[in-house]
Coordinates of C-alpha atoms in Angstrom, one line a residue:
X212 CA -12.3 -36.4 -87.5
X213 CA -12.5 -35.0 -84.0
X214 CA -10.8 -36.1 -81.3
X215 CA -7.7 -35.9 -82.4
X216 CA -8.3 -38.6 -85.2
X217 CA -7.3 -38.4 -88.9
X218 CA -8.7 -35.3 -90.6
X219 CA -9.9 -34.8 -93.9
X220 CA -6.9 -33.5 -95.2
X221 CA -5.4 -36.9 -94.4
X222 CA -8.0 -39.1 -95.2
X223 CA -8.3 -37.5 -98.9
X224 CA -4.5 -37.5 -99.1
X225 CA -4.6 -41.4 -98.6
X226 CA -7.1 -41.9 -101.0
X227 CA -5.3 -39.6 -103.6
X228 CA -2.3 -41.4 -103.5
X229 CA -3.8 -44.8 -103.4
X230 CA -5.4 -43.9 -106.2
X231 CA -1.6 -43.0 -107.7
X232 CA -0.2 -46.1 -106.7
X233 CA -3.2 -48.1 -107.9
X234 CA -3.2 -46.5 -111.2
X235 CA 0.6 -46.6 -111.8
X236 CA 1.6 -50.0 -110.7
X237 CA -0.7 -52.7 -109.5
X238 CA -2.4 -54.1 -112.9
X239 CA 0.6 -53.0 -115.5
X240 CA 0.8 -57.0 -116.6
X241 CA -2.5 -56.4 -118.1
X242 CA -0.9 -54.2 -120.3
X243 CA 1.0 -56.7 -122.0
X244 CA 0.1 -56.2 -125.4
X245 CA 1.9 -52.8 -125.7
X246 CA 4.9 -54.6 -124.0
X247 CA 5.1 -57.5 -126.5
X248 CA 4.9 -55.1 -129.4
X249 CA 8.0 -53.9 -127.8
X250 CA 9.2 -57.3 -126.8
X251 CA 9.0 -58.8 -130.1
X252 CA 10.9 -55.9 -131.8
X253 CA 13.9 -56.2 -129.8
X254 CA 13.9 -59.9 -130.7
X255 CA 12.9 -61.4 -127.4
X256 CA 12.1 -65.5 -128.4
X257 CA 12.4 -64.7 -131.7
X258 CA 15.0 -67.8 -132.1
X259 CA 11.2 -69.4 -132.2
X260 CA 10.2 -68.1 -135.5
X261 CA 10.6 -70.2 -138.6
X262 CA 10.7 -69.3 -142.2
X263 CA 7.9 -69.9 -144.6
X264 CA 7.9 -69.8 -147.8
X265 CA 4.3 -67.8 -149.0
X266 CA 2.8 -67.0 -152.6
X267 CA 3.4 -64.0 -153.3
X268 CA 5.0 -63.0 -156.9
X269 CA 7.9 -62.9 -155.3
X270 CA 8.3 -65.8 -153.5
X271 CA 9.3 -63.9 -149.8
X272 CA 10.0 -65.2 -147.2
X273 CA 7.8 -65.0 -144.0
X274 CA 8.7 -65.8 -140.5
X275 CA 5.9 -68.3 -139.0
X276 CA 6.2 -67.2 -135.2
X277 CA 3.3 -69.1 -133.9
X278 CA 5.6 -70.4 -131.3
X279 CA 7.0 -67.1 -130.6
X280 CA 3.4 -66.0 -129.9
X281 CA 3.2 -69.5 -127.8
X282 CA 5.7 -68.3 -125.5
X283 CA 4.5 -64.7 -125.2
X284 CA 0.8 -66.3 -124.4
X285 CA 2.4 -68.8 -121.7
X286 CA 4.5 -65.9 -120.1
X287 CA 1.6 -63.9 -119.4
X288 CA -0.8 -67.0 -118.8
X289 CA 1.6 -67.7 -115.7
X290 CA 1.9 -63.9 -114.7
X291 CA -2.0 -63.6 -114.5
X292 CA -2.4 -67.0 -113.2
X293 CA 0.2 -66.2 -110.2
X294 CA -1.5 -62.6 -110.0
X295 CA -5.1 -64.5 -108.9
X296 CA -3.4 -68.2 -107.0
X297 CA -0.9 -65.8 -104.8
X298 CA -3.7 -63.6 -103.7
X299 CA -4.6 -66.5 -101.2
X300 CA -1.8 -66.4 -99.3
X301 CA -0.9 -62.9 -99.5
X302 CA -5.0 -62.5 -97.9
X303 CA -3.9 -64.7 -95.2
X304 CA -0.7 -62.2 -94.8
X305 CA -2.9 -59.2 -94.7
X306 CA -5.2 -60.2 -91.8
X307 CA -3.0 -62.0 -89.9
X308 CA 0.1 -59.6 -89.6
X309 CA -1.2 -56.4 -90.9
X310 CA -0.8 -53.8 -93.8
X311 CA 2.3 -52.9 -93.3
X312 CA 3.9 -56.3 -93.6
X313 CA 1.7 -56.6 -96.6
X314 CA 2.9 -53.7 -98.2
X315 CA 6.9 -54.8 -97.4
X316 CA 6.5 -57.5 -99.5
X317 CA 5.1 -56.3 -102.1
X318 CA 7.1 -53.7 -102.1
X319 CA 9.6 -56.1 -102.5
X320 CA 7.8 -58.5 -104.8
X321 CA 7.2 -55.5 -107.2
X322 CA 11.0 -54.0 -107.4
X323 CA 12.4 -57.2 -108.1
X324 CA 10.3 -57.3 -111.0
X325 CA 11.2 -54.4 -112.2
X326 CA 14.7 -55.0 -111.9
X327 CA 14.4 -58.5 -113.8
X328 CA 12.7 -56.8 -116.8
X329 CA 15.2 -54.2 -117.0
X330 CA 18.2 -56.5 -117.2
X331 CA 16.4 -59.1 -119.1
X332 CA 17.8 -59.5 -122.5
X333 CA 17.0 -61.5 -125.7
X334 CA 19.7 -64.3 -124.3
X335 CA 17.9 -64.1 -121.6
X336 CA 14.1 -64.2 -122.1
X337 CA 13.3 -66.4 -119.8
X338 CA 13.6 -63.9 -117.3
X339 CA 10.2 -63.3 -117.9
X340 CA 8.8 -65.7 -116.4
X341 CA 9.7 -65.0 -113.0
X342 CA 9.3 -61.1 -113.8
X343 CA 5.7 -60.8 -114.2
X344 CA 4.8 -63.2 -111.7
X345 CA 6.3 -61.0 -109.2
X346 CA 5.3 -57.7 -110.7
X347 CA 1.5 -59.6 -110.6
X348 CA 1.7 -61.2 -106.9
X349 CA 3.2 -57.6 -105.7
X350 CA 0.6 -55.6 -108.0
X351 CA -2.2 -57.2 -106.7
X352 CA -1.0 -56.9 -103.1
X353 CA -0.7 -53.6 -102.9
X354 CA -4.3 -53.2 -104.3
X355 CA -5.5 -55.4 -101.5
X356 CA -3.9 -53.2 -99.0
X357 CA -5.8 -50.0 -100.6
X358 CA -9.2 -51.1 -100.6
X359 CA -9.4 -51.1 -97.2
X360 CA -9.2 -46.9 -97.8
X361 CA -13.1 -47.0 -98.5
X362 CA -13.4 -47.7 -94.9
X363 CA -12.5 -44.2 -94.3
X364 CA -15.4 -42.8 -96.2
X365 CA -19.0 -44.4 -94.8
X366 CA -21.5 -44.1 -97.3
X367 CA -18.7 -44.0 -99.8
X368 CA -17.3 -47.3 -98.9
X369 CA -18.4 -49.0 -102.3
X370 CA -17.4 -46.3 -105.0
X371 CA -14.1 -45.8 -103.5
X372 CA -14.0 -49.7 -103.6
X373 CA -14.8 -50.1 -107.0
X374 CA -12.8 -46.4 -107.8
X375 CA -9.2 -48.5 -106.8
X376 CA -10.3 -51.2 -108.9
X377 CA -10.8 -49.1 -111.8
X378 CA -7.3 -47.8 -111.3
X379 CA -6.1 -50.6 -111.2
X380 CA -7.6 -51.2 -114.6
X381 CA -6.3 -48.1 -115.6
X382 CA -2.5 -49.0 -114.3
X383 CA -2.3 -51.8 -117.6
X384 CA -1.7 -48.1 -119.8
X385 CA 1.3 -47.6 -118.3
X386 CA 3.2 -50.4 -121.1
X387 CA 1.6 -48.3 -123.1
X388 CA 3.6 -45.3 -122.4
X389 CA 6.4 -48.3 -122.1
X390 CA 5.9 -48.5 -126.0
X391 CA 5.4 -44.8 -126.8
X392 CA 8.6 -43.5 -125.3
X393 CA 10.1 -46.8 -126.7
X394 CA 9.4 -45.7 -130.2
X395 CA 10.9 -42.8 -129.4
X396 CA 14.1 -44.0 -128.0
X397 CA 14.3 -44.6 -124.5
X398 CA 15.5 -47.8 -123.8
X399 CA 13.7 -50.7 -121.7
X400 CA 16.1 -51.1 -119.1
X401 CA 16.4 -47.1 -118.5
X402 CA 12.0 -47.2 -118.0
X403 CA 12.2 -50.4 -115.8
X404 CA 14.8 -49.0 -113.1
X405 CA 12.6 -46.0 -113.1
X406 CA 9.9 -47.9 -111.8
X407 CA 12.5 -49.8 -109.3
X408 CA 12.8 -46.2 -108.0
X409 CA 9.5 -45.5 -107.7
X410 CA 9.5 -48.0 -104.6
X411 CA 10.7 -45.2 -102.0
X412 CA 7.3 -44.0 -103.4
X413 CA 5.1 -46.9 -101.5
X414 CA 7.5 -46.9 -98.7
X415 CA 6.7 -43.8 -98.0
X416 CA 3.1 -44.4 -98.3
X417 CA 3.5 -47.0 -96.0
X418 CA 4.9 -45.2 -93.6
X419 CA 2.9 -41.9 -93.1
X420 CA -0.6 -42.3 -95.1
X421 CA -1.3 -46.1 -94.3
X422 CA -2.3 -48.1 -91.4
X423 CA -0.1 -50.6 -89.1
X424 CA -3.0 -53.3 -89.1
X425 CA -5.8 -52.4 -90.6
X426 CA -8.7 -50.2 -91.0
X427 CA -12.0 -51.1 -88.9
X428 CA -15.6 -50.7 -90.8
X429 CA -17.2 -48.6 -89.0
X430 CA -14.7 -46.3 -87.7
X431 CA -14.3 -45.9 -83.9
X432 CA -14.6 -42.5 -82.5
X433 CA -10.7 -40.4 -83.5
X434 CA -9.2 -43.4 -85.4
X435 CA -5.8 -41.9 -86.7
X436 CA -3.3 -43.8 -88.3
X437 CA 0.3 -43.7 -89.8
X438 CA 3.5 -42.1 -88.3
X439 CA 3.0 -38.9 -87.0
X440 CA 4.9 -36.1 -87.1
X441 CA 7.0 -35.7 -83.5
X442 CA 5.0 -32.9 -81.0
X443 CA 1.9 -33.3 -83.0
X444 CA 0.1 -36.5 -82.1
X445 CA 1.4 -40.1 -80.9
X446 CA 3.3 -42.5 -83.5
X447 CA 2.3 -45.7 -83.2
X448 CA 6.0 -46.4 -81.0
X449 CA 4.8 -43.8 -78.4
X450 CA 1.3 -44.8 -78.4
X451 CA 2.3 -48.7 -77.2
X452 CA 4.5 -47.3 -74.6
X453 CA 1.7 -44.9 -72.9
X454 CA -1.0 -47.2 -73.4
X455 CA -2.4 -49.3 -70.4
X456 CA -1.9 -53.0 -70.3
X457 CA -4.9 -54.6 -71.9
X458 CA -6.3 -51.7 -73.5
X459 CA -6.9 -52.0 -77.0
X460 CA -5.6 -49.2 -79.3
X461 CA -7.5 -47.4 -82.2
X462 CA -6.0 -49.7 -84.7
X463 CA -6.9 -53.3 -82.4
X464 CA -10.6 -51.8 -82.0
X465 CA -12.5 -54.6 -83.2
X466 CA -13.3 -54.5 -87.0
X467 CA -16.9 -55.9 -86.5
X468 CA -19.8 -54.3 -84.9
X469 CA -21.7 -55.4 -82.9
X470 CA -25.1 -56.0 -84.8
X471 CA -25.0 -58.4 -88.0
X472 CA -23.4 -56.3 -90.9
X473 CA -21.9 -57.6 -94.4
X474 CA -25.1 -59.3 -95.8
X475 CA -26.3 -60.4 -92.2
X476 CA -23.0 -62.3 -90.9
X477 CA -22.6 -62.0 -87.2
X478 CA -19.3 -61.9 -86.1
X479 CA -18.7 -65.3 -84.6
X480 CA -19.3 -66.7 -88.3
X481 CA -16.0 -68.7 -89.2
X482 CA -14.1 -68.9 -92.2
X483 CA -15.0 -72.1 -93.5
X484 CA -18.7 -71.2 -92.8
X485 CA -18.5 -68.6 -95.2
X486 CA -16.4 -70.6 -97.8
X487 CA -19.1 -73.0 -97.8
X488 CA -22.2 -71.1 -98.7
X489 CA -23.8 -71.2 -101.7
X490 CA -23.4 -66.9 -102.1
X491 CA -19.5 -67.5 -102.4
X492 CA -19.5 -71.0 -104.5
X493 CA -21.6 -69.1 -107.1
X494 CA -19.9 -65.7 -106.9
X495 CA -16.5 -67.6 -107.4
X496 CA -17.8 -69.0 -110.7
X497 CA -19.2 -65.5 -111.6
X498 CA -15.8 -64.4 -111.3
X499 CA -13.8 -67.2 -113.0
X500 CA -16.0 -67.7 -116.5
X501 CA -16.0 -63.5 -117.2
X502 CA -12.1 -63.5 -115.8
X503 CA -11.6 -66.4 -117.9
X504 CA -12.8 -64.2 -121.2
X505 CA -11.0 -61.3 -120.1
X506 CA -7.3 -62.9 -119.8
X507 CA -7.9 -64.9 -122.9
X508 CA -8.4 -62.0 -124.9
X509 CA -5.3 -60.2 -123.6
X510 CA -3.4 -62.4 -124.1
X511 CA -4.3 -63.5 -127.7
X512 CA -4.5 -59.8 -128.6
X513 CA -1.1 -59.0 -130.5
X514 CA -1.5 -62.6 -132.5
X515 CA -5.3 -62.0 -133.2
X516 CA -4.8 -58.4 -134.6
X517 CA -2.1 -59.7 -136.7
X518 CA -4.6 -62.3 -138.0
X519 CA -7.1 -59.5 -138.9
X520 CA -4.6 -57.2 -140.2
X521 CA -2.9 -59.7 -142.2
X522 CA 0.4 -58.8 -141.0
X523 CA -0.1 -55.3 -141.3
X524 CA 2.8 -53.8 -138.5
X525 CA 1.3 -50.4 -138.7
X526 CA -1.7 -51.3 -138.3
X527 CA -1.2 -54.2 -135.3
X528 CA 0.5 -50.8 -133.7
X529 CA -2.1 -48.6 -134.0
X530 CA -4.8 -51.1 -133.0
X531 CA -3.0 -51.7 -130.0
X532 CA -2.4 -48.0 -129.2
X533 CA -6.3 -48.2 -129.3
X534 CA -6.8 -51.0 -127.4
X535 CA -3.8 -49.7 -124.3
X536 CA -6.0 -46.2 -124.0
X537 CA -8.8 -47.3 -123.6
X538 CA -7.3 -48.8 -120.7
X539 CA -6.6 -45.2 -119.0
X540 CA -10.9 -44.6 -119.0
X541 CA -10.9 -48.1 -116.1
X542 CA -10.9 -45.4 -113.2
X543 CA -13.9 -43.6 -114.9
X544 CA -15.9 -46.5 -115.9
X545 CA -15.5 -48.6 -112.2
X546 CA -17.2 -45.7 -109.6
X547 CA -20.0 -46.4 -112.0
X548 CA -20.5 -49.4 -110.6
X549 CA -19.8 -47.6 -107.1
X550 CA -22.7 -46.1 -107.6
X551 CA -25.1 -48.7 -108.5
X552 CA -24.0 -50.6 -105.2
X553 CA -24.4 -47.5 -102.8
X554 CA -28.0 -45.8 -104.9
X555 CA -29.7 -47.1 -101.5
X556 CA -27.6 -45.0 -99.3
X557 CA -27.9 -41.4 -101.6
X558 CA -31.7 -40.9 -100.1
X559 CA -33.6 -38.4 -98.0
X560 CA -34.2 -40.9 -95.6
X561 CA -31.3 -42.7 -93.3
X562 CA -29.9 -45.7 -94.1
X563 CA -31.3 -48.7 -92.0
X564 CA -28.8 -50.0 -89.2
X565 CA -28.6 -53.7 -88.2
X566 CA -30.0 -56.8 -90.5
X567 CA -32.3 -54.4 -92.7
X568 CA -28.9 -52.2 -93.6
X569 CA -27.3 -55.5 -94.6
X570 CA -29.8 -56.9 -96.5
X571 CA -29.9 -53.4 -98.4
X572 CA -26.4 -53.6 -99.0
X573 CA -27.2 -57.3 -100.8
X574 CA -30.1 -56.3 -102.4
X575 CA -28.1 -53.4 -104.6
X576 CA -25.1 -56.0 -105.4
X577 CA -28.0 -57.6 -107.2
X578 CA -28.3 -55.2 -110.4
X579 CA -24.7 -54.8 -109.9
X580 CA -23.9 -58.5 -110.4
X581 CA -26.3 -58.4 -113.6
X582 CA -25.0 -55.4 -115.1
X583 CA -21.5 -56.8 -115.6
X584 CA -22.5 -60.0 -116.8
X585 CA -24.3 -57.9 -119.7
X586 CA -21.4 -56.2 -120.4
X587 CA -19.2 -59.0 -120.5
X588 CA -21.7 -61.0 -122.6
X589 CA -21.6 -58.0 -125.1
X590 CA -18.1 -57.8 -125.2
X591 CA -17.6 -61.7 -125.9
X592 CA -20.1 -60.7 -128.8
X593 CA -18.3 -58.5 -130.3
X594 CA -14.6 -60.0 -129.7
X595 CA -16.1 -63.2 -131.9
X596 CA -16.2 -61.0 -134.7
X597 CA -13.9 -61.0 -137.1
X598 CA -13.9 -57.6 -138.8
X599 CA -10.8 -55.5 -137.6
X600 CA -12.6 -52.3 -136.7
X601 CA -15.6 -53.9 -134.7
X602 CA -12.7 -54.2 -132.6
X603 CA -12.7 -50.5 -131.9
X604 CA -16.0 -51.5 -130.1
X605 CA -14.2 -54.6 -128.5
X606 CA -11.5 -52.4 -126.5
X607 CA -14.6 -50.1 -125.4
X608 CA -16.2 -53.1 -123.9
X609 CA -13.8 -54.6 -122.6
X610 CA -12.6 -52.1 -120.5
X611 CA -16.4 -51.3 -119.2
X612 CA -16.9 -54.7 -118.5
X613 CA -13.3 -55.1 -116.5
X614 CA -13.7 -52.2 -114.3
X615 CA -17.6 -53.3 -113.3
X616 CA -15.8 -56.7 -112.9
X617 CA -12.9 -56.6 -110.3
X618 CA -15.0 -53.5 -108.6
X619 CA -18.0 -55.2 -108.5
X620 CA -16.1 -58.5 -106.9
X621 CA -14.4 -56.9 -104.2
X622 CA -17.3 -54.5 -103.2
X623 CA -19.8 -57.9 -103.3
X624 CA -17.1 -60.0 -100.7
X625 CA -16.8 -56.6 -98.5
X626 CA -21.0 -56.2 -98.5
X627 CA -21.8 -59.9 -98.0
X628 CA -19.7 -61.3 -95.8
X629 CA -18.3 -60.2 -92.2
X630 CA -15.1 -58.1 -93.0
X631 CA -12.6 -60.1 -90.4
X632 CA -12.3 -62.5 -93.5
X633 CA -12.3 -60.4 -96.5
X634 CA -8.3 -60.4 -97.3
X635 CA -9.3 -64.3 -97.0
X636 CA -12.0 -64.9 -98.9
X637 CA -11.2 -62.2 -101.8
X638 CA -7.4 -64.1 -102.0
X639 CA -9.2 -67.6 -102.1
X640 CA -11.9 -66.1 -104.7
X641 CA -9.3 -65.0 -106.9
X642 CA -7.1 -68.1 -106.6
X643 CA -9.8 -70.2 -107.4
X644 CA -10.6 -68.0 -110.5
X645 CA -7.1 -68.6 -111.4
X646 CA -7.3 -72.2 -111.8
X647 CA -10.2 -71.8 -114.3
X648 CA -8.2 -69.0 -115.9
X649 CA -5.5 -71.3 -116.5
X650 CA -7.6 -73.0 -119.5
X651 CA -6.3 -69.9 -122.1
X652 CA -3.2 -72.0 -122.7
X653 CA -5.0 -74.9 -124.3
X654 CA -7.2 -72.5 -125.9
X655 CA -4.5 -71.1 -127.3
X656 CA -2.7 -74.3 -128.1
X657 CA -6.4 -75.2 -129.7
X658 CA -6.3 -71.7 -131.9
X659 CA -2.7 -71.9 -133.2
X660 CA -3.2 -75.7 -134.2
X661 CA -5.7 -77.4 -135.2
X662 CA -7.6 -73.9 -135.8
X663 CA -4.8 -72.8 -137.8
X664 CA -4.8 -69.2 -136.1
X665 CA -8.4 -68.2 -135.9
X666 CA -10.1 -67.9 -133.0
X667 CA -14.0 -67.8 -133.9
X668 CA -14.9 -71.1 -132.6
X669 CA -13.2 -70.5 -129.0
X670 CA -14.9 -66.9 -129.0
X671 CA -18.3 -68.6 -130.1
X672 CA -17.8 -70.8 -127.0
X673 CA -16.8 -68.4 -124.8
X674 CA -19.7 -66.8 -125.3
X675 CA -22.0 -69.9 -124.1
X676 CA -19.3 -70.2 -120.7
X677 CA -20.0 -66.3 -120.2
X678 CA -23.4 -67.2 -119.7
X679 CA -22.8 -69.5 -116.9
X680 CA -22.5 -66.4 -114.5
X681 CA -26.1 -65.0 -114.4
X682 CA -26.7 -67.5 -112.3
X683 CA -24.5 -65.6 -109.9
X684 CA -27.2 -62.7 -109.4
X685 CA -30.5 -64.6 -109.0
X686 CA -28.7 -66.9 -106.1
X687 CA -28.5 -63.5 -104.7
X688 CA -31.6 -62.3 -105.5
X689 CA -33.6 -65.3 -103.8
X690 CA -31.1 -65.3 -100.7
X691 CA -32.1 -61.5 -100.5
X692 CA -35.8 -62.8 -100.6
X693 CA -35.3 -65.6 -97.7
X694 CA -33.7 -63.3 -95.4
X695 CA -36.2 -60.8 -95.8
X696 CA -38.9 -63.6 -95.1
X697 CA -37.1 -64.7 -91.7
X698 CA -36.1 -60.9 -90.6
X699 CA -40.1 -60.5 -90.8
X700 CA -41.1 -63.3 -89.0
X701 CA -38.2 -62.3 -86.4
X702 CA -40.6 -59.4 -85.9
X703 CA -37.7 -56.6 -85.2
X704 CA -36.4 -55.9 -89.2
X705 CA -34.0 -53.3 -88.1
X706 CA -31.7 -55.5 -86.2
X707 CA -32.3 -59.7 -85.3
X708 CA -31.9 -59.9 -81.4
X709 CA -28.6 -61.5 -80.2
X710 CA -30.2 -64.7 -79.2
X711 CA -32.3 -65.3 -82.5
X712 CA -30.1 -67.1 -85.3
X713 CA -29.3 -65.2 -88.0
X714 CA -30.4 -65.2 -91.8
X715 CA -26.9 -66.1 -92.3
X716 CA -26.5 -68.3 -89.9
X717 CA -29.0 -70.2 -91.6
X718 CA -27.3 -70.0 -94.7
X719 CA -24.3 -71.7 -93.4

């Protein structure tokens, strides 16, 4: 940038090494299958297990450790749960005081995780518990803080969106190579303090490639941020003490321009405004019934291969080797959905400014919105039957379906609503999806008793809940059709004049 501001060199090292970050860290809980595979054989709530008597001609003795697989379930039902809820607060955090005070606690959040799952010990299971809720709330913090990197790169706002939340996707691999080098012999608690000592990592990222606040959409002209090396440019220390009472620095500039962007929201559109409208009600269920079907199935993976395998220990392992890398392909899948979002902007011809860009934006989270519903509704499809390698399929669409998911969710808050709430309404989104997501414990409950350990019937009515979130994308669509109707009858399409009320205004 010119002026002094960030250059490329910078900008693409921030993205690089969000991308890092994001890949290695923030989603690992999603992971947990490989961990439990790893969990179970070192005995962790195996004082759970009962013996019982089978059959067979020679009258072995099985474990029954349905309530072994209970407490897995429960342990990653509160992690996942806390992952969504805590985003609420933690979005209040992150536009009130700033990334970097974001980024401290979860920084924080995430080390003491790590630490609690390395010296965690079958005695001491429980540990658990508060472990992956903090690895989840720090996880999805530090994701938060990232996405704002898309701001950095215009018409790439949207693939680099969806890009971190592939990664993020991507990150639940890394219990995966947990397991791999844990069949090899590395012990848990040697892998765990590794990660603990990969904090100086995001403190350093904090420090030199990230912002103090936040950054604004669009960019002002030679918006730099991050410490700066001494005799180069100013640090943010030596840029308060030169600059003149009252004059606002490149990170205060104000993040909303001055014509209606984000799906037509003027600035002056409050919180509870936004929280009201129809757009977020019925994108907050779109999110919740396919989030729902996500966390349900992985969490009930290890205990549903087993059911399909018969007890089969190889071949639980391999299936779940199968299902942890297809993880890894969440960072290739997600910028597809990048690029459904920002086709509009790829053309010959310039993008529209004002309302008309806005309601552009909208009109591409449309087919964006419908896609991942497909996907998901495939995927619950194929999860609700009970042949072991239509499974292979299973993993494939799952992970397609995840990436388009979270990706699409952020992107759609960030194009639809003005961006001086987005930590807010993407934390309250999430925590509101995490109430709904809380129902996997009684379907669990439902699948281990009175189903006697197979799922069918709860996948057969998944698939009718999954359902439930096309509504999501025709809401859309006919918004997209009103305020196209009232921008015409405005009579100037490519931006509403400042005394005329708003498409969204209307909405709200």
């Amino acid at each position: 940038m010119a002026g002094g501001g960030a250059g490329v060199g910078k900008r693409l090292g921030t993205l690089v090494s969000g991308l890092l970050e994001c890949g290695a860290f923030c989603g690992i809980i999603f992971g947990w299958a490989s961990l439990v595979f790893v969990l179970k054989d070192l005995g962790y709530f195996e004082d759970l297990c009962e013996p019982l008597a089978t059959d067979g001609p020679n009258h072995t003795l099985l474990p029954d450790c349905s309530r072994q697989d209970e407490q897995f379930s429960l342990v990653f039902t509160i992690g996942s749960f806390m992952n969504n809820f805590m985003t609420f607060p933690m979005g209040f955090i992150f536009d009130r005081f700033g990334t970097a005070v974001a980024r401290l606690i979860a920084i924080s959040l995430y080390t003491g995780g790590t630490l609690l799952v390395a010296f965690s010990t079958p005695e001491l299971a429980v540990l658990l518990f508060p472990a992956m809720s903090m690895l989840s709330v720090g996880g999805i913090l530090l994701i938060l803080t990232n996405m704002q990197v898309g701001n950095l790169f215009g018409k790439y706002r949207s693939i680099i969106i969806t890009l971190y939340n592939g990664a993020f996707d991507s990150s639940s691999a890394i219990f995966l190579i947990i397991k791999v080098l844990y069949e090899r012999g590395l012990s848990l608690r040697a892998m765990f303090l590794f990660m603990a000592a990969c904090s100086a990592w995001h403190l350093l990222r904090t420090l030199f490639l990230m912002p103090r606040s936040r950054i604004p959409y669009p960019l002002p002209p030679a918006y730099d941020y991050g410490l700066q090396c001494p005799g180069r440019s100013r640090s943010y220390r030596t840029y308060e003490e030169k600059r003149p009472p009252g004059e606002s620095g490149p990170e205060e500039t104000p993040l909303e321009p001055t014509v209606p962007r984000g799906g037509g929201d003027p600035p002056g559109v409050p919180f509870g405004a936004c929280v009201r409208s129809g757009l977020f009600a019925w994108h907050v269920a779109w999110l919740s019934v396919m989030q729902l079907r996500h966390y349900l199935f992985i969490g009930t993976l290890n205990p549903l291969l087993d059911h399909l395998a018969h007890g089969d220990h190889h071949l639980v392992s391999t299936y779940t080797n199968a299902f942890a890398f297809t993880q890894l392909c969440g960072v290739l899948c997600a910028p597809w959905n990048g690029l459904i979002l920002d086709r509009h902007k790829r053309g010959k011809a310039p993008r529209p400014e004002g309302a008309l860009g806005a309601l552009a934006d909208l009109r591409a989270s449309v087919l964006s919105l419908a896609v991942t519903v497909t996907q998901c509704l495939l995927f619950s499809i194929c999860a609700a039957v009970p042949v072991l390698p239509v499974q292979f399929a299973t993993f494939v669409l799952q992970v397609l379906s995840r990436s388009f998911l979270y990706g699409g969710n952020a992107a759609f808050l960030a194009i639809a609503f003005p961006p001086q709430h987005f930590g807010k309404l993407y934390g309250l989104a999430m925590a509101l999806s995490a109430l709904v997501a809380l129902l996997q414990y009684p379907c669990v409950a439902l699948v281990r008793g009175p189903l006697h350990g197979d799922p069918f019937y709860v996948n057969v009515g998944l698939i009718a809940v999954v359902l439930v979130a096309f509504v999501s994308p025709v809401v859309v669509a006919r918004e997209c059709q009103r305020r196209a109707k009232e921008l015409g009858a405005a009579g100037t399409p490519l931006a509403a004049p400042p005394d005329t009320e708003t498409p969204a205004e209307a909405s709200h």
